[in-house]
């Protein structure tokens, strides 16, 4: 785990319940959410007195308490930092990665950090590690079964497993194009549908966040990466498509499109092309690469009930890169 320290608040904060939830009713094979009519909606009332504002330090709807979240590619980089965000927000966590050993090491370290910072906590989070190659549907099915065996349920999913390579389009090795598509696109599809099947069978609501990229919205220069750019556009549109298909059963699906973030993935590119860092940062209005922790608030928001009416959105976390 990286050396940065974060304050882990007590899991006793917040009740993890949304203030306003639709009710579930069964239709033929799937669950339908019966949305309330406008007259049923609670009237918004002004907050009375200072105490009403100050007795809580965060809105309870941002809490992930009671939720089991799965993060693919969670052993490293952005996935690891977002895993930490789930724990900080009160959730339980299943880290899924190709590298199970690293996932196990990070799971123990996350738990040790939590216990170190919350010595009196009676219920520390449950954090587990699981192997999967997300590009292989049977590997995904096995991982989901293993997680259900450990945690009993899954509520939230973050798909961060993915990779990028740079080759000129006309000489891009065909086997590498297929591998990239298999991991970035099919991997997202396989995991999301496996979790959706579980949520539908359980008649439960859930929230998913797919990690796309600014490269799914713009063409980055100077590095050539046409298949990666196309794969991330596909991830964003998968999120939108699932969001529409599953809205009626209470499953929300959103996409986060990060800009240039300082991780192992970008380090490998910058090591080969040291001058590129200057070119990249010159194009970011905020003038810096993103830090993995810049995604923590965004992912916690999209998984939590604070974003109950947000689905199919693409949240760009890129320092303004795609605006210019
Ligand atoms: N770093 C950036 O600048 C950046 C920017 C935009 C989007 N992204 C996207 O964010 C995601 C994470 O990127 P990162 O920078 O953290 O990368 P990273 O290489 O640091 O971490 C990726 C993790 O995914 C795992 N993984 C790879 N293939 C897998 C597979 N087939 N099955 C299961 N796990 C697998 C790896 O073992 C690793 O732990 C990727 O989808 C990437 O495209 C990254």
mmCIF file of C-alpha atoms and ligand atoms in Angstrom:
data_model
loop_
_atom_site.group_PDB
_atom_site.id
_atom_site.type_symbol
_atom_site.label_atom_id
_atom_site.label_comp_id
_atom_site.label_asym_id
_atom_site.label_seq_id
_atom_site.Cartn_x
_atom_site.Cartn_y
_atom_site.Cartn_z
ATOM 1 C CA UNK A 1 0.000 0.000 0.000
ATOM 2 C CA UNK A 2 1.248 3.544 -0.577
ATOM 3 C CA UNK A 3 2.760 5.489 2.275
ATOM 4 C CA UNK A 4 0.063 8.196 2.434
ATOM 5 C CA UNK A 5 -2.037 8.036 5.622
ATOM 6 C CA UNK A 6 -5.723 8.742 5.726
ATOM 7 C CA UNK A 7 -7.971 9.347 8.692
ATOM 8 C CA UNK A 8 -10.321 6.378 9.010
ATOM 9 C CA UNK A 9 -13.471 7.525 10.806
ATOM 10 C CA UNK A 10 -15.364 5.263 13.175
ATOM 11 C CA UNK A 11 -17.748 2.857 11.457
ATOM 12 C CA UNK A 12 -20.339 3.722 14.086
ATOM 13 C CA UNK A 13 -20.998 7.003 12.260
ATOM 14 C CA UNK A 14 -24.155 7.022 10.123
ATOM 15 C CA UNK A 15 -26.744 4.334 9.869
ATOM 16 C CA UNK A 16 -25.944 3.472 6.247
ATOM 17 C CA UNK A 17 -29.631 3.746 5.337
ATOM 18 C CA UNK A 18 -30.894 6.060 2.661
ATOM 19 C CA UNK A 19 -33.377 8.653 3.824
ATOM 20 C CA UNK A 20 -35.695 7.727 1.018
ATOM 21 C CA UNK A 21 -35.852 4.320 -0.602
ATOM 22 C CA UNK A 22 -38.116 2.880 -3.270
ATOM 23 C CA UNK A 23 -39.881 -0.365 -2.397
ATOM 24 C CA UNK A 24 -39.160 -3.620 -4.197
ATOM 25 C CA UNK A 25 -41.847 -5.668 -5.832
ATOM 26 C CA UNK A 26 -41.364 -8.847 -7.812
ATOM 27 C CA UNK A 27 -42.362 -9.027 -11.491
ATOM 28 C CA UNK A 28 -41.913 -12.070 -13.735
ATOM 29 C CA UNK A 29 -38.191 -12.739 -13.440
ATOM 30 C CA UNK A 30 -36.640 -9.516 -12.265
ATOM 31 C CA UNK A 31 -37.249 -7.058 -9.456
ATOM 32 C CA UNK A 32 -39.021 -3.814 -10.197
ATOM 33 C CA UNK A 33 -38.545 -0.716 -8.106
ATOM 34 C CA UNK A 34 -41.823 1.013 -7.498
ATOM 35 C CA UNK A 35 -41.001 4.659 -7.616
ATOM 36 C CA UNK A 36 -43.055 6.919 -5.361
ATOM 37 C CA UNK A 37 -45.481 9.412 -6.820
ATOM 38 C CA UNK A 38 -44.640 13.063 -6.303
ATOM 39 C CA UNK A 39 -47.272 13.485 -3.585
ATOM 40 C CA UNK A 40 -45.578 10.703 -1.568
ATOM 41 C CA UNK A 41 -42.265 12.520 -1.549
ATOM 42 C CA UNK A 42 -41.169 13.885 1.809
ATOM 43 C CA UNK A 43 -41.473 17.668 1.950
ATOM 44 C CA UNK A 44 -38.106 19.350 2.256
ATOM 45 C CA UNK A 45 -38.056 21.341 5.444
ATOM 46 C CA UNK A 46 -35.548 23.929 6.547
ATOM 47 C CA UNK A 47 -33.043 22.616 9.082
ATOM 48 C CA UNK A 48 -34.018 23.895 12.529
ATOM 49 C CA UNK A 49 -31.384 25.185 14.902
ATOM 50 C CA UNK A 50 -27.609 24.938 14.743
ATOM 51 C CA UNK A 51 -27.619 21.553 16.453
ATOM 52 C CA UNK A 52 -29.446 20.010 13.511
ATOM 53 C CA UNK A 53 -26.573 20.991 11.285
ATOM 54 C CA UNK A 54 -23.722 20.224 13.654
ATOM 55 C CA UNK A 55 -24.654 16.938 15.309
ATOM 56 C CA UNK A 56 -23.289 14.949 12.353
ATOM 57 C CA UNK A 57 -20.026 15.563 10.567
ATOM 58 C CA UNK A 58 -21.083 13.991 7.274
ATOM 59 C CA UNK A 59 -24.377 13.324 5.535
ATOM 60 C CA UNK A 60 -25.356 9.749 6.398
ATOM 61 C CA UNK A 61 -26.357 9.123 2.786
ATOM 62 C CA UNK A 62 -22.641 9.137 1.865
ATOM 63 C CA UNK A 63 -22.041 6.141 4.155
ATOM 64 C CA UNK A 64 -21.329 2.676 2.753
ATOM 65 C CA UNK A 65 -21.943 1.027 6.104
ATOM 66 C CA UNK A 66 -23.545 -2.410 5.711
ATOM 67 C CA UNK A 67 -22.533 -2.606 2.041
ATOM 68 C CA UNK A 68 -20.188 -5.186 0.559
ATOM 69 C CA UNK A 69 -18.114 -3.709 -2.262
ATOM 70 C CA UNK A 70 -15.990 -5.539 -4.818
ATOM 71 C CA UNK A 71 -13.061 -3.805 -6.530
ATOM 72 C CA UNK A 72 -11.464 -5.510 -9.547
ATOM 73 C CA UNK A 73 -7.807 -4.606 -10.076
ATOM 74 C CA UNK A 74 -7.899 -3.630 -6.400
ATOM 75 C CA UNK A 75 -4.392 -4.807 -5.492
ATOM 76 C CA UNK A 76 -2.654 -1.774 -6.941
ATOM 77 C CA UNK A 77 -2.918 1.772 -8.269
ATOM 78 C CA UNK A 78 -6.318 3.373 -8.622
ATOM 79 C CA UNK A 79 -8.144 0.184 -7.586
ATOM 80 C CA UNK A 80 -6.230 0.013 -4.326
ATOM 81 C CA UNK A 81 -6.927 3.635 -3.474
ATOM 82 C CA UNK A 82 -10.620 3.215 -4.278
ATOM 83 C CA UNK A 83 -10.642 0.075 -2.097
ATOM 84 C CA UNK A 84 -9.407 2.275 0.720
ATOM 85 C CA UNK A 85 -12.226 4.755 0.008
ATOM 86 C CA UNK A 86 -14.792 1.966 0.474
ATOM 87 C CA UNK A 87 -13.308 1.073 3.868
ATOM 88 C CA UNK A 88 -13.129 4.701 5.000
ATOM 89 C CA UNK A 89 -16.805 5.086 4.045
ATOM 90 C CA UNK A 90 -17.777 2.178 6.306
ATOM 91 C CA UNK A 91 -18.093 -0.714 3.851
ATOM 92 C CA UNK A 92 -16.789 -4.267 3.731
ATOM 93 C CA UNK A 93 -14.490 -5.087 0.832
ATOM 94 C CA UNK A 94 -13.516 -7.886 -1.548
ATOM 95 C CA UNK A 95 -10.362 -7.145 -3.546
ATOM 96 C CA UNK A 96 -10.166 -9.049 -6.833
ATOM 97 C CA UNK A 97 -6.965 -9.161 -8.864
ATOM 98 C CA UNK A 98 -4.858 -11.268 -11.204
ATOM 99 C CA UNK A 99 -2.161 -11.028 -8.533
ATOM 100 C CA UNK A 100 -3.789 -12.748 -5.545
ATOM 101 C CA UNK A 101 -0.679 -12.553 -3.374
ATOM 102 C CA UNK A 102 -0.542 -8.764 -3.702
ATOM 103 C CA UNK A 103 -4.310 -8.552 -3.129
ATOM 104 C CA UNK A 104 -3.887 -10.544 0.115
ATOM 105 C CA UNK A 105 -0.979 -8.369 1.242
ATOM 106 C CA UNK A 106 -2.985 -5.182 0.611
ATOM 107 C CA UNK A 107 -6.087 -6.613 2.317
ATOM 108 C CA UNK A 108 -4.058 -7.294 5.494
ATOM 109 C CA UNK A 109 -2.436 -3.886 5.326
ATOM 110 C CA UNK A 110 -5.777 -2.096 4.892
ATOM 111 C CA UNK A 111 -7.153 -3.942 7.917
ATOM 112 C CA UNK A 112 -4.040 -3.206 9.997
ATOM 113 C CA UNK A 113 -4.278 0.492 9.086
ATOM 114 C CA UNK A 114 -7.942 0.573 10.067
ATOM 115 C CA UNK A 115 -7.353 -1.147 13.402
ATOM 116 C CA UNK A 116 -4.329 1.091 14.110
ATOM 117 C CA UNK A 117 -6.402 4.204 13.558
ATOM 118 C CA UNK A 118 -9.565 2.938 15.291
ATOM 119 C CA UNK A 119 -8.277 1.034 18.332
ATOM 120 C CA UNK A 120 -11.674 0.955 20.092
ATOM 121 C CA UNK A 121 -13.659 -0.232 17.079
ATOM 122 C CA UNK A 122 -15.754 -3.296 17.933
ATOM 123 C CA UNK A 123 -16.514 -4.286 14.348
ATOM 124 C CA UNK A 124 -13.588 -3.766 12.004
ATOM 125 C CA UNK A 125 -14.361 -4.125 8.295
ATOM 126 C CA UNK A 126 -14.261 -7.532 6.661
ATOM 127 C CA UNK A 127 -11.664 -7.400 3.884
ATOM 128 C CA UNK A 128 -10.975 -10.388 1.636
ATOM 129 C CA UNK A 129 -8.741 -11.063 -1.372
ATOM 130 C CA UNK A 130 -9.661 -13.142 -4.429
ATOM 131 C CA UNK A 131 -8.035 -14.211 -7.659
ATOM 132 C CA UNK A 132 -9.693 -13.609 -11.015
ATOM 133 C CA UNK A 133 -8.674 -12.992 -14.570
ATOM 134 C CA UNK A 134 -11.553 -10.696 -15.495
ATOM 135 C CA UNK A 135 -11.138 -11.540 -19.189
ATOM 136 C CA UNK A 136 -12.191 -15.138 -18.463
ATOM 137 C CA UNK A 137 -15.892 -15.506 -17.697
ATOM 138 C CA UNK A 138 -15.490 -18.764 -15.754
ATOM 139 C CA UNK A 139 -12.742 -17.194 -13.616
ATOM 140 C CA UNK A 140 -15.128 -14.292 -12.920
ATOM 141 C CA UNK A 141 -17.956 -16.677 -11.970
ATOM 142 C CA UNK A 142 -15.641 -18.531 -9.557
ATOM 143 C CA UNK A 143 -14.478 -15.277 -7.941
ATOM 144 C CA UNK A 144 -18.067 -14.053 -7.485
ATOM 145 C CA UNK A 145 -19.036 -17.415 -5.919
ATOM 146 C CA UNK A 146 -16.017 -17.210 -3.575
ATOM 147 C CA UNK A 147 -16.923 -13.642 -2.540
ATOM 148 C CA UNK A 148 -20.548 -14.646 -1.872
ATOM 149 C CA UNK A 149 -19.268 -17.531 0.208
ATOM 150 C CA UNK A 150 -17.135 -15.156 2.320
ATOM 151 C CA UNK A 151 -19.412 -12.119 2.544
ATOM 152 C CA UNK A 152 -22.890 -13.519 1.898
ATOM 153 C CA UNK A 153 -23.760 -10.777 -0.599
ATOM 154 C CA UNK A 154 -22.429 -8.098 -2.940
ATOM 155 C CA UNK A 155 -23.936 -4.600 -3.089
ATOM 156 C CA UNK A 156 -21.410 -2.533 -4.992
ATOM 157 C CA UNK A 157 -18.857 -3.077 -7.742
ATOM 158 C CA UNK A 158 -15.917 -1.033 -9.012
ATOM 159 C CA UNK A 159 -14.209 -2.330 -12.179
ATOM 160 C CA UNK A 160 -10.657 -0.998 -12.202
ATOM 161 C CA UNK A 161 -8.814 -3.976 -13.773
ATOM 162 C CA UNK A 162 -7.463 -2.737 -17.075
ATOM 163 C CA UNK A 163 -4.323 -1.857 -18.948
ATOM 164 C CA UNK A 164 -2.903 0.294 -21.718
ATOM 165 C CA UNK A 165 -0.170 -0.243 -24.308
ATOM 166 C CA UNK A 166 1.276 2.065 -26.948
ATOM 167 C CA UNK A 167 1.807 0.888 -30.513
ATOM 168 C CA UNK A 168 1.198 2.596 -33.857
ATOM 169 C CA UNK A 169 -2.189 1.440 -35.161
ATOM 170 C CA UNK A 170 -0.794 0.011 -38.392
ATOM 171 C CA UNK A 171 1.664 -2.251 -36.572
ATOM 172 C CA UNK A 172 -0.274 -2.997 -33.351
ATOM 173 C CA UNK A 173 0.155 -6.738 -32.625
ATOM 174 C CA UNK A 174 -3.222 -8.354 -33.194
ATOM 175 C CA UNK A 175 -2.942 -10.637 -30.158
ATOM 176 C CA UNK A 176 -2.322 -7.551 -27.953
ATOM 177 C CA UNK A 177 -5.416 -5.781 -29.344
ATOM 178 C CA UNK A 178 -7.504 -8.846 -28.498
ATOM 179 C CA UNK A 179 -6.017 -9.131 -25.012
ATOM 180 C CA UNK A 180 -6.650 -5.457 -24.296
ATOM 181 C CA UNK A 181 -10.250 -5.709 -25.457
ATOM 182 C CA UNK A 182 -10.734 -8.906 -23.445
ATOM 183 C CA UNK A 183 -9.571 -7.314 -20.196
ATOM 184 C CA UNK A 184 -10.844 -3.736 -20.518
ATOM 185 C CA UNK A 185 -14.208 -4.358 -22.187
ATOM 186 C CA UNK A 186 -15.169 -8.015 -21.776
ATOM 187 C CA UNK A 187 -13.738 -8.024 -18.232
ATOM 188 C CA UNK A 188 -16.035 -5.143 -17.297
ATOM 189 C CA UNK A 189 -18.977 -6.861 -19.008
ATOM 190 C CA UNK A 190 -18.374 -10.242 -17.319
ATOM 191 C CA UNK A 191 -17.993 -8.840 -13.802
ATOM 192 C CA UNK A 192 -20.891 -6.418 -14.057
ATOM 193 C CA UNK A 193 -23.323 -9.022 -15.395
ATOM 194 C CA UNK A 194 -22.238 -11.613 -12.812
ATOM 195 C CA UNK A 195 -22.903 -9.124 -9.993
ATOM 196 C CA UNK A 196 -26.156 -7.953 -11.626
ATOM 197 C CA UNK A 197 -27.434 -11.555 -11.736
ATOM 198 C CA UNK A 198 -26.720 -11.859 -8.000
ATOM 199 C CA UNK A 199 -28.454 -8.542 -7.202
ATOM 200 C CA UNK A 200 -31.498 -9.504 -9.269
ATOM 201 C CA UNK A 201 -31.727 -12.924 -7.629
ATOM 202 C CA UNK A 202 -31.501 -11.213 -4.242
ATOM 203 C CA UNK A 203 -34.008 -8.528 -5.270
ATOM 204 C CA UNK A 204 -31.563 -5.966 -3.998
ATOM 205 C CA UNK A 205 -30.482 -2.530 -5.167
ATOM 206 C CA UNK A 206 -26.839 -1.967 -6.025
ATOM 207 C CA UNK A 207 -24.418 0.509 -7.505
ATOM 208 C CA UNK A 208 -21.564 -0.052 -9.949
ATOM 209 C CA UNK A 209 -18.754 2.221 -11.056
ATOM 210 C CA UNK A 210 -16.775 1.387 -14.184
ATOM 211 C CA UNK A 211 -13.330 2.916 -14.531
ATOM 212 C CA UNK A 212 -13.127 4.329 -18.036
ATOM 213 C CA UNK A 213 -10.648 7.011 -19.000
ATOM 214 C CA UNK A 214 -10.491 10.490 -20.466
ATOM 215 C CA UNK A 215 -9.082 8.521 -23.438
ATOM 216 C CA UNK A 216 -12.617 7.255 -24.019
ATOM 217 C CA UNK A 217 -13.691 10.843 -24.622
ATOM 218 C CA UNK A 218 -10.666 12.405 -26.367
ATOM 219 C CA UNK A 219 -7.634 11.157 -28.311
ATOM 220 C CA UNK A 220 -4.526 11.647 -26.226
ATOM 221 C CA UNK A 221 -1.295 12.844 -27.813
ATOM 222 C CA UNK A 222 1.467 12.077 -28.508
ATOM 223 C CA UNK A 223 1.255 8.373 -27.533
ATOM 224 C CA UNK A 224 -0.469 6.061 -30.064
ATOM 225 C CA UNK A 225 -3.120 3.904 -28.329
ATOM 226 C CA UNK A 226 -6.136 3.580 -30.618
ATOM 227 C CA UNK A 227 -7.406 0.248 -29.188
ATOM 228 C CA UNK A 228 -7.155 1.570 -25.596
ATOM 229 C CA UNK A 229 -9.050 4.755 -26.489
ATOM 230 C CA UNK A 230 -11.772 2.712 -28.219
ATOM 231 C CA UNK A 231 -11.936 0.251 -25.293
ATOM 232 C CA UNK A 232 -12.526 3.061 -22.802
ATOM 233 C CA UNK A 233 -15.241 4.607 -25.000
ATOM 234 C CA UNK A 234 -16.827 1.151 -24.944
ATOM 235 C CA UNK A 235 -16.592 0.970 -21.141
ATOM 236 C CA UNK A 236 -18.344 4.353 -20.827
ATOM 237 C CA UNK A 237 -21.106 3.265 -23.193
ATOM 238 C CA UNK A 238 -21.487 -0.099 -21.452
ATOM 239 C CA UNK A 239 -22.124 1.837 -18.229
ATOM 240 C CA UNK A 240 -24.809 3.910 -19.959
ATOM 241 C CA UNK A 241 -26.382 0.842 -21.602
ATOM 242 C CA UNK A 242 -26.513 -1.205 -18.379
ATOM 243 C CA UNK A 243 -27.790 1.862 -16.510
ATOM 244 C CA UNK A 244 -30.833 1.985 -18.770
ATOM 245 C CA UNK A 245 -31.348 -1.807 -18.867
ATOM 246 C CA UNK A 246 -31.129 -2.211 -15.085
ATOM 247 C CA UNK A 247 -32.711 1.056 -13.873
ATOM 248 C CA UNK A 248 -36.055 -0.682 -13.310
ATOM 249 C CA UNK A 249 -34.490 -3.246 -10.980
ATOM 250 C CA UNK A 250 -32.668 -0.642 -8.868
ATOM 251 C CA UNK A 251 -29.122 -1.181 -10.114
ATOM 252 C CA UNK A 252 -27.255 2.033 -10.888
ATOM 253 C CA UNK A 253 -24.229 2.026 -13.185
ATOM 254 C CA UNK A 254 -21.909 4.996 -13.644
ATOM 255 C CA UNK A 255 -18.497 5.587 -15.180
ATOM 256 C CA UNK A 256 -15.525 7.526 -13.834
ATOM 257 C CA UNK A 257 -13.136 8.771 -16.508
ATOM 258 C CA UNK A 258 -9.803 9.618 -14.888
ATOM 259 C CA UNK A 259 -7.204 11.833 -16.548
ATOM 260 C CA UNK A 260 -3.460 11.172 -16.218
ATOM 261 C CA UNK A 261 -2.997 9.618 -12.775
ATOM 262 C CA UNK A 262 0.379 8.826 -11.231
ATOM 263 C CA UNK A 263 0.319 5.003 -10.986
ATOM 264 C CA UNK A 264 2.363 2.012 -12.133
ATOM 265 C CA UNK A 265 0.469 2.084 -15.450
ATOM 266 C CA UNK A 266 1.589 5.645 -16.297
ATOM 267 C CA UNK A 267 5.047 5.158 -14.740
ATOM 268 C CA UNK A 268 5.754 2.385 -17.260
ATOM 269 C CA UNK A 269 4.917 4.754 -20.148
ATOM 270 C CA UNK A 270 6.836 7.715 -18.668
ATOM 271 C CA UNK A 271 9.927 5.572 -17.921
ATOM 272 C CA UNK A 272 10.212 4.879 -21.646
ATOM 273 C CA UNK A 273 9.451 8.496 -22.618
ATOM 274 C CA UNK A 274 10.705 10.860 -19.873
ATOM 275 C CA UNK A 275 9.884 14.024 -21.888
ATOM 276 C CA UNK A 276 6.248 13.044 -22.076
ATOM 277 C CA UNK A 277 5.506 14.072 -18.470
ATOM 278 C CA UNK A 278 6.011 17.763 -19.371
ATOM 279 C CA UNK A 279 3.854 17.389 -22.476
ATOM 280 C CA UNK A 280 1.101 15.753 -20.428
ATOM 281 C CA UNK A 281 1.038 18.263 -17.577
ATOM 282 C CA UNK A 282 1.150 21.197 -20.031
ATOM 283 C CA UNK A 283 -2.221 19.981 -21.341
ATOM 284 C CA UNK A 284 -3.882 19.719 -17.912
ATOM 285 C CA UNK A 285 -5.531 23.002 -16.824
ATOM 286 C CA UNK A 286 -4.758 22.163 -13.168
ATOM 287 C CA UNK A 287 -1.089 21.731 -14.187
ATOM 288 C CA UNK A 288 -0.409 18.363 -12.537
ATOM 289 C CA UNK A 289 -0.977 14.644 -12.884
ATOM 290 C CA UNK A 290 -3.790 13.289 -10.756
ATOM 291 C CA UNK A 291 -3.061 11.382 -7.548
ATOM 292 C CA UNK A 292 -4.914 8.059 -7.065
ATOM 293 C CA UNK A 293 -6.570 9.537 -3.954
ATOM 294 C CA UNK A 294 -8.228 12.148 -6.205
ATOM 295 C CA UNK A 295 -10.711 9.372 -7.068
ATOM 296 C CA UNK A 296 -11.681 8.478 -3.501
ATOM 297 C CA UNK A 297 -14.524 10.971 -3.043
ATOM 298 C CA UNK A 298 -15.938 10.384 -6.524
ATOM 299 C CA UNK A 299 -16.173 6.604 -6.154
ATOM 300 C CA UNK A 300 -17.629 6.805 -2.626
ATOM 301 C CA UNK A 301 -20.252 9.291 -3.840
ATOM 302 C CA UNK A 302 -21.296 7.176 -6.839
ATOM 303 C CA UNK A 303 -21.555 3.971 -4.790
ATOM 304 C CA UNK A 304 -23.481 5.575 -1.957
ATOM 305 C CA UNK A 305 -27.113 6.607 -1.599
ATOM 306 C CA UNK A 306 -25.961 10.232 -1.965
ATOM 307 C CA UNK A 307 -26.111 9.640 -5.737
ATOM 308 C CA UNK A 308 -29.422 7.742 -5.818
ATOM 309 C CA UNK A 309 -30.736 9.671 -8.827
ATOM 310 C CA UNK A 310 -27.441 9.467 -10.749
ATOM 311 C CA UNK A 311 -27.144 6.652 -13.256
ATOM 312 C CA UNK A 312 -25.422 6.317 -16.619
ATOM 313 C CA UNK A 313 -23.252 9.342 -15.859
ATOM 314 C CA UNK A 314 -19.619 9.772 -16.839
ATOM 315 C CA UNK A 315 -17.742 11.653 -14.121
ATOM 316 C CA UNK A 316 -14.498 13.049 -15.504
ATOM 317 C CA UNK A 317 -11.797 13.344 -12.862
ATOM 318 C CA UNK A 318 -9.056 14.806 -15.048
ATOM 319 C CA UNK A 319 -8.015 18.246 -13.751
ATOM 320 C CA UNK A 320 -9.973 19.775 -16.645
ATOM 321 C CA UNK A 321 -8.004 17.936 -19.375
ATOM 322 C CA UNK A 322 -10.971 17.117 -21.603
ATOM 323 C CA UNK A 323 -12.315 20.682 -21.492
ATOM 324 C CA UNK A 324 -9.577 22.194 -23.653
HETATM 325 N N1 LIG B 1 -3.313 5.569 -14.345
HETATM 326 C C1 LIG B 1 -3.959 6.364 -15.191
HETATM 327 O O1 LIG B 1 -3.468 7.439 -15.580
HETATM 328 C C2 LIG B 1 -5.328 5.982 -15.685
HETATM 329 C C3 LIG B 1 -6.058 6.973 -16.345
HETATM 330 C C4 LIG B 1 -7.325 6.661 -16.809
HETATM 331 C C5 LIG B 1 -7.844 5.403 -16.616
HETATM 332 N N2 LIG B 1 -7.094 4.459 -15.979
HETATM 333 C C6 LIG B 1 -7.705 3.144 -15.821
HETATM 334 O O2 LIG B 1 -7.776 2.846 -14.441
HETATM 335 C C7 LIG B 1 -7.672 1.441 -14.250
HETATM 336 C C8 LIG B 1 -6.566 1.155 -13.241
HETATM 337 O O3 LIG B 1 -5.363 1.709 -13.712
HETATM 338 P P1 LIG B 1 -4.054 1.771 -12.780
HETATM 339 O O4 LIG B 1 -3.299 2.965 -13.244
HETATM 340 O O5 LIG B 1 -4.444 1.642 -11.373
HETATM 341 O O6 LIG B 1 -3.313 0.464 -13.309
HETATM 342 P P2 LIG B 1 -2.289 -0.496 -12.537
HETATM 343 O O7 LIG B 1 -1.552 -1.207 -13.632
HETATM 344 O O8 LIG B 1 -1.502 0.240 -11.519
HETATM 345 O O9 LIG B 1 -3.253 -1.526 -11.762
HETATM 346 C C9 LIG B 1 -4.110 -2.397 -12.477
HETATM 347 C C10 LIG B 1 -4.474 -3.579 -11.584
HETATM 348 O O10 LIG B 1 -5.351 -4.419 -12.357
HETATM 349 C C11 LIG B 1 -4.899 -5.763 -12.263
HETATM 350 N N3 LIG B 1 -5.276 -6.485 -13.484
HETATM 351 C C12 LIG B 1 -4.769 -6.316 -14.719
HETATM 352 N N4 LIG B 1 -5.320 -7.198 -15.580
HETATM 353 C C13 LIG B 1 -6.193 -7.951 -14.865
HETATM 354 C C14 LIG B 1 -7.056 -9.027 -15.175
HETATM 355 N N5 LIG B 1 -7.104 -9.547 -16.426
HETATM 356 N N6 LIG B 1 -7.827 -9.543 -14.191
HETATM 357 C C15 LIG B 1 -7.760 -9.053 -12.920
HETATM 358 N N7 LIG B 1 -6.951 -8.041 -12.565
HETATM 359 C C16 LIG B 1 -6.169 -7.493 -13.529
HETATM 360 C C17 LIG B 1 -3.383 -5.666 -12.119
HETATM 361 O O11 LIG B 1 -2.834 -6.842 -11.530
HETATM 362 C C18 LIG B 1 -3.258 -4.436 -11.211
HETATM 363 O O12 LIG B 1 -3.310 -4.773 -9.848
HETATM 364 C C19 LIG B 1 -7.407 0.843 -15.637
HETATM 365 O O13 LIG B 1 -8.626 0.366 -16.150
HETATM 366 C C20 LIG B 1 -6.906 2.009 -16.441
HETATM 367 O O14 LIG B 1 -7.163 1.873 -17.811
HETATM 368 C C21 LIG B 1 -5.852 4.722 -15.503
#
